[in-house]
mmCIF file of C-alpha atoms in Angstrom:
data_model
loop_
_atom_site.group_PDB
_atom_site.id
_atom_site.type_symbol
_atom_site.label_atom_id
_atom_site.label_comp_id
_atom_site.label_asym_id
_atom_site.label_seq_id
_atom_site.Cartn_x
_atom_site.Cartn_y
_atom_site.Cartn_z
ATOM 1 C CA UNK Z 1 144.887 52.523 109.761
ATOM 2 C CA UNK Z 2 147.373 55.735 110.026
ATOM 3 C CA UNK Z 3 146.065 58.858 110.747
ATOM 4 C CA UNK Z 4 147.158 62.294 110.331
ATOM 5 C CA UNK Z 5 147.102 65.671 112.052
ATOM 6 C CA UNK Z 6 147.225 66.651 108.752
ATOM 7 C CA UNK Z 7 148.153 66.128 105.227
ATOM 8 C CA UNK Z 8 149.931 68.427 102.984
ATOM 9 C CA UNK Z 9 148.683 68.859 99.524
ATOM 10 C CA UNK Z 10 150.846 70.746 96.861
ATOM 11 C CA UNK Z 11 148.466 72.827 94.499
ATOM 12 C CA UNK Z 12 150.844 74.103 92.526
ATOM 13 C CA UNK Z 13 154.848 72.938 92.287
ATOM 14 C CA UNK Z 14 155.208 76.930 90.662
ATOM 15 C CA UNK Z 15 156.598 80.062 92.712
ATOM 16 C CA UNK Z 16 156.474 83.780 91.646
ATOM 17 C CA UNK Z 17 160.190 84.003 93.767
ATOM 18 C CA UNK Z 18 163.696 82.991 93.724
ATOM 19 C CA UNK Z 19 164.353 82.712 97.558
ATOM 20 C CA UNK Z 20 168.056 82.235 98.996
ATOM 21 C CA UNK Z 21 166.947 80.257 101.350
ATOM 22 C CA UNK Z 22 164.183 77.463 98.915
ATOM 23 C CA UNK Z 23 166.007 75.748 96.469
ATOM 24 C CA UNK Z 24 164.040 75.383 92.842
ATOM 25 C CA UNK Z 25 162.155 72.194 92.478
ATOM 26 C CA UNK Z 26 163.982 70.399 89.751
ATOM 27 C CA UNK Z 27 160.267 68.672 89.523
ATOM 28 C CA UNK Z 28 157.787 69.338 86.518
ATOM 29 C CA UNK Z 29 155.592 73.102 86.925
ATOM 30 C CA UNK Z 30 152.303 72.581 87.404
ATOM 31 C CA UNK Z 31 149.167 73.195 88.361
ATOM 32 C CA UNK Z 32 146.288 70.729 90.246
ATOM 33 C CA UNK Z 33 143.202 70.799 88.865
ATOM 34 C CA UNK Z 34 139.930 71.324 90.940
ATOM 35 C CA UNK Z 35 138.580 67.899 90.114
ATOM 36 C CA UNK Z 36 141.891 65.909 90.528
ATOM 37 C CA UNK Z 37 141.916 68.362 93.904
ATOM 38 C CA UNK Z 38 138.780 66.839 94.913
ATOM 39 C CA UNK Z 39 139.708 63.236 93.963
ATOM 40 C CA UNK Z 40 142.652 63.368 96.476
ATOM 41 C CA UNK Z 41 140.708 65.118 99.354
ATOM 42 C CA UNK Z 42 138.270 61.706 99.101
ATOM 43 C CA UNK Z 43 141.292 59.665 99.199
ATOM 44 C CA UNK Z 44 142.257 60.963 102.636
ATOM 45 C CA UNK Z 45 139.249 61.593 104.166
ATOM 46 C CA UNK Z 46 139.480 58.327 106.004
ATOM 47 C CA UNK Z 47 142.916 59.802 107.291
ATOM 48 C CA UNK Z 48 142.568 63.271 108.327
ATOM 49 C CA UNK Z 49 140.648 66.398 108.273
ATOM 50 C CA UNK Z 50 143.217 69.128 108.034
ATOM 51 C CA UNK Z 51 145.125 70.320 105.230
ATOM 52 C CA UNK Z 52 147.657 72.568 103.992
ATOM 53 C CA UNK Z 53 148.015 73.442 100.497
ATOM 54 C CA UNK Z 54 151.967 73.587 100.523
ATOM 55 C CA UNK Z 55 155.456 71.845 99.989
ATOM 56 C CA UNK Z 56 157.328 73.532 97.104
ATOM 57 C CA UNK Z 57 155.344 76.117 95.271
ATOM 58 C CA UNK Z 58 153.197 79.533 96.399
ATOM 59 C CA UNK Z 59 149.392 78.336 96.726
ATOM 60 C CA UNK Z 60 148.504 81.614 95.933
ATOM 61 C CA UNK Z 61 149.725 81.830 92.508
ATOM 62 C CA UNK Z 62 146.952 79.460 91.576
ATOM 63 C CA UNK Z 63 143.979 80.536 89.657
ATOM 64 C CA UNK Z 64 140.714 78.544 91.593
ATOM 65 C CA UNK Z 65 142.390 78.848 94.981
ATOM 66 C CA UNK Z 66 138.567 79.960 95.730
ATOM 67 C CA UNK Z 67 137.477 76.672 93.559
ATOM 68 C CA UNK Z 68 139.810 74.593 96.048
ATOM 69 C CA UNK Z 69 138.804 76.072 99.183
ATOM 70 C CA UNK Z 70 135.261 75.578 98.606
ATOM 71 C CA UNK Z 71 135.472 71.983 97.782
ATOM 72 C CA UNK Z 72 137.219 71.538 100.783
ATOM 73 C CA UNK Z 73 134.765 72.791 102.964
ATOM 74 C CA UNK Z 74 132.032 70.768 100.999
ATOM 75 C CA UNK Z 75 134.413 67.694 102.211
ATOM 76 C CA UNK Z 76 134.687 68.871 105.252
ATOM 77 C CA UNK Z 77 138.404 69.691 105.299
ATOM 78 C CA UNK Z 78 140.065 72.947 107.369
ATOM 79 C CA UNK Z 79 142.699 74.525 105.357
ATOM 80 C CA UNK Z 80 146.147 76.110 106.473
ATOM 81 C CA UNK Z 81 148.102 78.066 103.324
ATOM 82 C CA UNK Z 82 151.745 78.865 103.847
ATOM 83 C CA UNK Z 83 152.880 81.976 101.484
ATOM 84 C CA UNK Z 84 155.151 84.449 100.770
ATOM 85 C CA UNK Z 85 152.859 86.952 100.909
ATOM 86 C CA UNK Z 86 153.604 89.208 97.480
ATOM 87 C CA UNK Z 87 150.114 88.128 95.706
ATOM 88 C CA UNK Z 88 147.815 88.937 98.477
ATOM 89 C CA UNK Z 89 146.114 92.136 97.115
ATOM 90 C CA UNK Z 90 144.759 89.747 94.133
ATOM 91 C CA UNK Z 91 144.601 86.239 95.822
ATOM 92 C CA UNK Z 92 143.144 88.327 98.942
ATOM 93 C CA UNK Z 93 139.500 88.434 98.043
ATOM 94 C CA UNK Z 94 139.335 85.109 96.436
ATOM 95 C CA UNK Z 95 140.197 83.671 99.464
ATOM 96 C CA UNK Z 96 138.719 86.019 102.012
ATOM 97 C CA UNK Z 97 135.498 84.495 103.793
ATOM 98 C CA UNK Z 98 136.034 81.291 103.259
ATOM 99 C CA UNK Z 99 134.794 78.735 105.696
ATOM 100 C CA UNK Z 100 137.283 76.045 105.254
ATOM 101 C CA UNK Z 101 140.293 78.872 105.836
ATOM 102 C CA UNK Z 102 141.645 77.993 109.594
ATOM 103 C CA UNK Z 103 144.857 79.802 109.531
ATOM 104 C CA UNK Z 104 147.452 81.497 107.471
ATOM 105 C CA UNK Z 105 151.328 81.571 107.561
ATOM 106 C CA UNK Z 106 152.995 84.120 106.645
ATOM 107 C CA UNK Z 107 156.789 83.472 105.193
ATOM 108 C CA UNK Z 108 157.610 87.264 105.739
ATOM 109 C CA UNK Z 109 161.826 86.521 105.398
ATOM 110 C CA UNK Z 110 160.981 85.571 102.028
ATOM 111 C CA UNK Z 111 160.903 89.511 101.276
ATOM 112 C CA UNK Z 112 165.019 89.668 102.182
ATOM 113 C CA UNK Z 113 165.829 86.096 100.522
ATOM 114 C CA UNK Z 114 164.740 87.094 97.238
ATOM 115 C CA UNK Z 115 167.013 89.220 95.463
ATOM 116 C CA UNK Z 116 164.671 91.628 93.708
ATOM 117 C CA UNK Z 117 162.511 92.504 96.441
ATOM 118 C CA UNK Z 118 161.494 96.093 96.686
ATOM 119 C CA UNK Z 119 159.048 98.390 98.672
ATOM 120 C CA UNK Z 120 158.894 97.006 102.036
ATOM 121 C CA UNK Z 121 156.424 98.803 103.419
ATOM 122 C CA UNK Z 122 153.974 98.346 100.518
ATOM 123 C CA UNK Z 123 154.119 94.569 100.868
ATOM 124 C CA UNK Z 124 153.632 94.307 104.303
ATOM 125 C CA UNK Z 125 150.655 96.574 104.197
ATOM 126 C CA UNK Z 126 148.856 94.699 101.835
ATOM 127 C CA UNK Z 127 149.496 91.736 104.218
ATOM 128 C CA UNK Z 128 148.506 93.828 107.011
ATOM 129 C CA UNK Z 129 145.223 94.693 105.395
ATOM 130 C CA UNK Z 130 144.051 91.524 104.436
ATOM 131 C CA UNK Z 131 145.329 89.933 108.056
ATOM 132 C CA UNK Z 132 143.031 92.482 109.967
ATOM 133 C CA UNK Z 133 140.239 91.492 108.074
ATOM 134 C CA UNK Z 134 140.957 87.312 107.922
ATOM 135 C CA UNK Z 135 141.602 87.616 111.982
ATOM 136 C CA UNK Z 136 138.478 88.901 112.665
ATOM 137 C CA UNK Z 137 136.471 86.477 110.640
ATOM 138 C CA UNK Z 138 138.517 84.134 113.417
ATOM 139 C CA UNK Z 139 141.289 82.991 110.812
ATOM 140 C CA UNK Z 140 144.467 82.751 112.596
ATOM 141 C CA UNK Z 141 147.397 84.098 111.489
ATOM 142 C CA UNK Z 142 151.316 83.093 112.017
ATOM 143 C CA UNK Z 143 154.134 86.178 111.096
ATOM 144 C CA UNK Z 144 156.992 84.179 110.071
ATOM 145 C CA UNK Z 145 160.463 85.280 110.431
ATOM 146 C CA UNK Z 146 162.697 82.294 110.163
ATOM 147 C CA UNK Z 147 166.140 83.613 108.991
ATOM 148 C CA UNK Z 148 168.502 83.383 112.120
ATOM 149 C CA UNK Z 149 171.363 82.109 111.694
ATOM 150 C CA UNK Z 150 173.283 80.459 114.594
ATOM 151 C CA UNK Z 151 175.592 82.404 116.041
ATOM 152 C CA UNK Z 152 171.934 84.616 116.785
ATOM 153 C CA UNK Z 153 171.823 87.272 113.538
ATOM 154 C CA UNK Z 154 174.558 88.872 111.250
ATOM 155 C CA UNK Z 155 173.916 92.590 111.522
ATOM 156 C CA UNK Z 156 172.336 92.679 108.358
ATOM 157 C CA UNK Z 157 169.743 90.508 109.061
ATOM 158 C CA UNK Z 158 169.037 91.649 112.448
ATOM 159 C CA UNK Z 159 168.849 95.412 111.178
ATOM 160 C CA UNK Z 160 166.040 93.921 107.867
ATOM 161 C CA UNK Z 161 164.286 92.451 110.587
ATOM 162 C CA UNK Z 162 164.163 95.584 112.454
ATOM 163 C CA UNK Z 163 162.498 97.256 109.808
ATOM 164 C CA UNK Z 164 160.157 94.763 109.419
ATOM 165 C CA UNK Z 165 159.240 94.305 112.884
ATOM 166 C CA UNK Z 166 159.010 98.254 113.599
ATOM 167 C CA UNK Z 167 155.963 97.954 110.716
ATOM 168 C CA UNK Z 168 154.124 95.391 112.494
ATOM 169 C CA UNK Z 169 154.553 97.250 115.899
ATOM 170 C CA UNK Z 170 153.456 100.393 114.894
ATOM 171 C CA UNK Z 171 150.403 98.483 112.992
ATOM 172 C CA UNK Z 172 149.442 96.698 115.551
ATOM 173 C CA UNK Z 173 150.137 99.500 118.832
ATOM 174 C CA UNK Z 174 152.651 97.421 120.300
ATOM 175 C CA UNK Z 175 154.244 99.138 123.880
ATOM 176 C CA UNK Z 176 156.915 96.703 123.431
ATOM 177 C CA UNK Z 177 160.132 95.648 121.281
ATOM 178 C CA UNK Z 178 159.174 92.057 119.505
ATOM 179 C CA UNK Z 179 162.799 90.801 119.737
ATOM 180 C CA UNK Z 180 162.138 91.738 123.272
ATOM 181 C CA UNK Z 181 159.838 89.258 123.597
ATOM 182 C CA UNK Z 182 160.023 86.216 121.263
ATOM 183 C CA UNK Z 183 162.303 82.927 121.765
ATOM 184 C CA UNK Z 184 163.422 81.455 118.677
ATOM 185 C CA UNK Z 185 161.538 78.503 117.871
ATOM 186 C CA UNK Z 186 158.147 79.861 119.353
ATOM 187 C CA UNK Z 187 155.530 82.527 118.925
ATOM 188 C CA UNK Z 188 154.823 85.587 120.524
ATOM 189 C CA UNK Z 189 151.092 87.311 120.196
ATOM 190 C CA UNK Z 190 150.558 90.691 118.705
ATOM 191 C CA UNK Z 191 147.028 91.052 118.319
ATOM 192 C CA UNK Z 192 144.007 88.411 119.101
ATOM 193 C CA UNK Z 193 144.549 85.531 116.713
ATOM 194 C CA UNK Z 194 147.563 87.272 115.112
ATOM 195 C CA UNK Z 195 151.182 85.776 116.195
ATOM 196 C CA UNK Z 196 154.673 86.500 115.027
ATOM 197 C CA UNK Z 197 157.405 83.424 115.062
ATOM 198 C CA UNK Z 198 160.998 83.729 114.749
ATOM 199 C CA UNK Z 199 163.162 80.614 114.046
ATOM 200 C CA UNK Z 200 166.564 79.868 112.723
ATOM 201 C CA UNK Z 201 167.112 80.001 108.652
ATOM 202 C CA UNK Z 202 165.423 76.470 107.451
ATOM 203 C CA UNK Z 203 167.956 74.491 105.310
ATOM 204 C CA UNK Z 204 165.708 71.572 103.315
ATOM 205 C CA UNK Z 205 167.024 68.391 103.593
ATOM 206 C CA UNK Z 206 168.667 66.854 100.282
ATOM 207 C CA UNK Z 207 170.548 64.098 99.150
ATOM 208 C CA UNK Z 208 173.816 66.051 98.786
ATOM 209 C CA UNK Z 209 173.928 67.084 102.385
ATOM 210 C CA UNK Z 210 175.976 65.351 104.604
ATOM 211 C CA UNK Z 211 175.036 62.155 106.400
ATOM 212 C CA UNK Z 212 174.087 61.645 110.650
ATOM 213 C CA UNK Z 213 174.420 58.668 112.148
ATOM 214 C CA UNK Z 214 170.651 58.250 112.037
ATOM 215 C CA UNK Z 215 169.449 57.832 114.875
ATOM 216 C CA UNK Z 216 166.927 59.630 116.602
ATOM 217 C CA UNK Z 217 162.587 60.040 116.056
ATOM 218 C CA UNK Z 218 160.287 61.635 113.320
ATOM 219 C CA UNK Z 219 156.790 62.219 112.938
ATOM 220 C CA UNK Z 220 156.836 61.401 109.785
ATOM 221 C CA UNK Z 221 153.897 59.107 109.000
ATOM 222 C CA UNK Z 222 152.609 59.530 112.489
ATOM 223 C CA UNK Z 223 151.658 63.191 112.182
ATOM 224 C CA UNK Z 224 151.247 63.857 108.746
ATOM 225 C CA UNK Z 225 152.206 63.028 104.796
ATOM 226 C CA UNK Z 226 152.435 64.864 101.763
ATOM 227 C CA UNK Z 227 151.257 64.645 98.262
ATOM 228 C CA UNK Z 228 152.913 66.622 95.719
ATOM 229 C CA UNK Z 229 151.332 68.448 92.307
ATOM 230 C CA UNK Z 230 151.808 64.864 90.371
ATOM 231 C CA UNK Z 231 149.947 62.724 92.785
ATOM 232 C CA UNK Z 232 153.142 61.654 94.434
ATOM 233 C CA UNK Z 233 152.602 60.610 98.056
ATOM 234 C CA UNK Z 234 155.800 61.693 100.292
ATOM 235 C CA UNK Z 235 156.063 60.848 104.552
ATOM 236 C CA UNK Z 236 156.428 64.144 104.868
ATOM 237 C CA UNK Z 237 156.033 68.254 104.022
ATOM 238 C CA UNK Z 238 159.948 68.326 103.688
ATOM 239 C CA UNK Z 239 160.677 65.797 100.785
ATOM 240 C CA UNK Z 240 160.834 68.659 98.326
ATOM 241 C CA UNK Z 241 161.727 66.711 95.431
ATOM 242 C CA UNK Z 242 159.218 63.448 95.997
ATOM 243 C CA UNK Z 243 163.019 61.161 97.117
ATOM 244 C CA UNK Z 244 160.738 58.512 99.345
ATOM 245 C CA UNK Z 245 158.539 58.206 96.569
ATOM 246 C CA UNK Z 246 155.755 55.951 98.493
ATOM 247 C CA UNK Z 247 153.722 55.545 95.399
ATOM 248 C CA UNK Z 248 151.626 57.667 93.304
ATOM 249 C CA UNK Z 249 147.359 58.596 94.898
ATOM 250 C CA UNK Z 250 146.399 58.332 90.869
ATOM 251 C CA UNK Z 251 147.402 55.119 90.589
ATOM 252 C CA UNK Z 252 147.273 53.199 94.268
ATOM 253 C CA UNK Z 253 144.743 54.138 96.964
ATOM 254 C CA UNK Z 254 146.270 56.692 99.109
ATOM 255 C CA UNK Z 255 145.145 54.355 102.427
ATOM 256 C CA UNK Z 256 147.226 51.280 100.739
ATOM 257 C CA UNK Z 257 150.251 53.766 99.974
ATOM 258 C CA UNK Z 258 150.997 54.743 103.771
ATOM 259 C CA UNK Z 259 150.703 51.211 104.686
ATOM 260 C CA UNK Z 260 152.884 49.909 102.220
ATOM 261 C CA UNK Z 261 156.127 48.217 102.294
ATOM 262 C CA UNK Z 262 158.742 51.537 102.135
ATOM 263 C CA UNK Z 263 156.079 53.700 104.294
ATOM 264 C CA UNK Z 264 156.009 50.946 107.330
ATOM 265 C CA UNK Z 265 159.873 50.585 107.019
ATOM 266 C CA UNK Z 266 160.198 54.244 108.050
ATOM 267 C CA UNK Z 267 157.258 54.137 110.346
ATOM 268 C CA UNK Z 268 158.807 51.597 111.996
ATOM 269 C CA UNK Z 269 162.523 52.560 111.791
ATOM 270 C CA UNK Z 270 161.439 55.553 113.467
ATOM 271 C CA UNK Z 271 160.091 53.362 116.313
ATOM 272 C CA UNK Z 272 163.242 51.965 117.035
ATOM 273 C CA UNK Z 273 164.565 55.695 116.511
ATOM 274 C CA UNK Z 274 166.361 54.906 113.335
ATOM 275 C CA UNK Z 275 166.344 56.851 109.972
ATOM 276 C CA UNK Z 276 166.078 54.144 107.562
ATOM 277 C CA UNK Z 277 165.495 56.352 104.542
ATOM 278 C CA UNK Z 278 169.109 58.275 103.549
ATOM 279 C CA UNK Z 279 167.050 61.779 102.846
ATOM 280 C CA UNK Z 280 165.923 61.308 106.832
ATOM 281 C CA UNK Z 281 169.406 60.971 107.497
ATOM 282 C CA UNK Z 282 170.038 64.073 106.025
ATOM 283 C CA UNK Z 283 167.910 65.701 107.337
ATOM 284 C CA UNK Z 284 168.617 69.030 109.472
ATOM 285 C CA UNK Z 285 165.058 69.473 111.086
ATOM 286 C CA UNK Z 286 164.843 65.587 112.625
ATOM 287 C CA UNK Z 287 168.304 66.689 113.917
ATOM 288 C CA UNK Z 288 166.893 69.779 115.876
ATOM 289 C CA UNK Z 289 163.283 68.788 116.748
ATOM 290 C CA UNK Z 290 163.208 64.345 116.323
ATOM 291 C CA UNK Z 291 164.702 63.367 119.545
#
């Protein structure tokens, strides 16, 4: 039987911002409700015993994100939530204290990709706020900056990141520079459980992008899967749009699903490091990291 370092779970297919950078889910909006929530987390049990309540979507917009977290600490489960951030001073104390919470992400470029942003300072300190009180309850907590581009920064990124990174120093009593210190792709600590990460600008994959030759490794099905809003199990937190479709959790057991026939055909494929599936094909982040 697979098993997984984790399983993503989408909560909600909804976001509260148009980012540059995320492409809309052409997908239905929606909501998962506590029980149906619950339903799934018995269905994977067998399989894993972290989660995190993303793929499209901003976990935070939903309403019992308190409800969810407490049934998955009555089943056992520790939680990561990936967000952008901007509904923290509401979702904050709903989420605050919870046992099942292990670590939050932070998706702090998503200030600069969406257009309308405003009041920099304002939104990190409300992150800030809540962060020093999550870390010392011994949540972790990841600063995301993943907006450099290849040829290492236009100048108008570097100087947005400047300003961001200039807030976090002088909140945190930093003697040193970030930039200074960080290597794209990895982490560099700030305060104790509190880490900032700089990457290049994701791109998600999608059937329009060009085509590699396909070869090369994923952990796709090795190290986790996904289930979207709908009940759609995915091989992965990266099939925005539910393309390898491996079956649906409300209508097939979720254990029978990843050993199906199309879920052991890209297990497998990537055995033989091979992209079977034409989304893995296209896909920039097996390119950079599934060799």
């Amino acid at each position: 039987m697979k098993t997984f370092k984790k399983v993503y779970i989408e909560i909600t297919s909804v976001c509260n911002l148009a980012c540059s950078f995320c492409p809309p889910t052409e997908r239905q909006k929606n909501f998962m409700k506590p029980d149906t929530f619950s339903t799934i987390l018995d269905e994977i049990k067998p399989h894993s015993n972290h989660i995190y309540l993303h793929v499209k979507g901003e976990p935070l917009l939903h309403p019992k994100i308190g409800e969810l977290l407490d049934i998955a600490d009555a089943k056992g489960f520790k939680v990561n939530i990936t967000t952008n951030g901007t509904l923290i001073h509401k979702a904050g104390p709903k989420i605050i204290g919870k046992p099942a919470l292990r670590q939050m992400n932070f998706s702090l470029h998503s200030f600069d990709g969406h257009e309308g942003s405003e009041n920099r300072e304002g939104y990190l300190k409300e992150i800030i706020s809540f962060v020093r009180e999550a870390a010392a309850q011994g949540v972790i907590i990841s600063f995301r900056l993943w907006n450099l581009t290849e040829d290492n920064q236009t100048n108008l990124t570097r100087s947005r990141n400047r300003e961001t990174l200039a807030v976090l120093e002088e909140a945190f009593n930093l003697d040193f520079k970030i930039e200074e210190k960080v290597v794209p792709g990895s982490g560099v600590r700030i305060a104790p459980r509190i880490y900032l990460n700089q990457d290049h600008e994701f791109r998600w994959p999608a059937l329009h992008e060009p085509e590699d030759d396909g070869k090369g490794f994923c952990h796709a099905l090795r190290s986790q899967a996904a289930v979207l809003v709908d009940g759609t199990v995915v091989p992965c937190c990266l099939d925005g749009e539910g393309v390898i479709n491996l079956g649906n959790i409300h209508e097939r057991p979720f254990s029978e699903i990843v050993e199906g026939e199309r879920a052991n055909n890209l297990f497998y494929g990537f055995s033989r490091r091979e992209a079977v599936e034409e989304l893995c094909r296209k896909c920039g982040y097996r390119q950079r990291f599934g060799t």
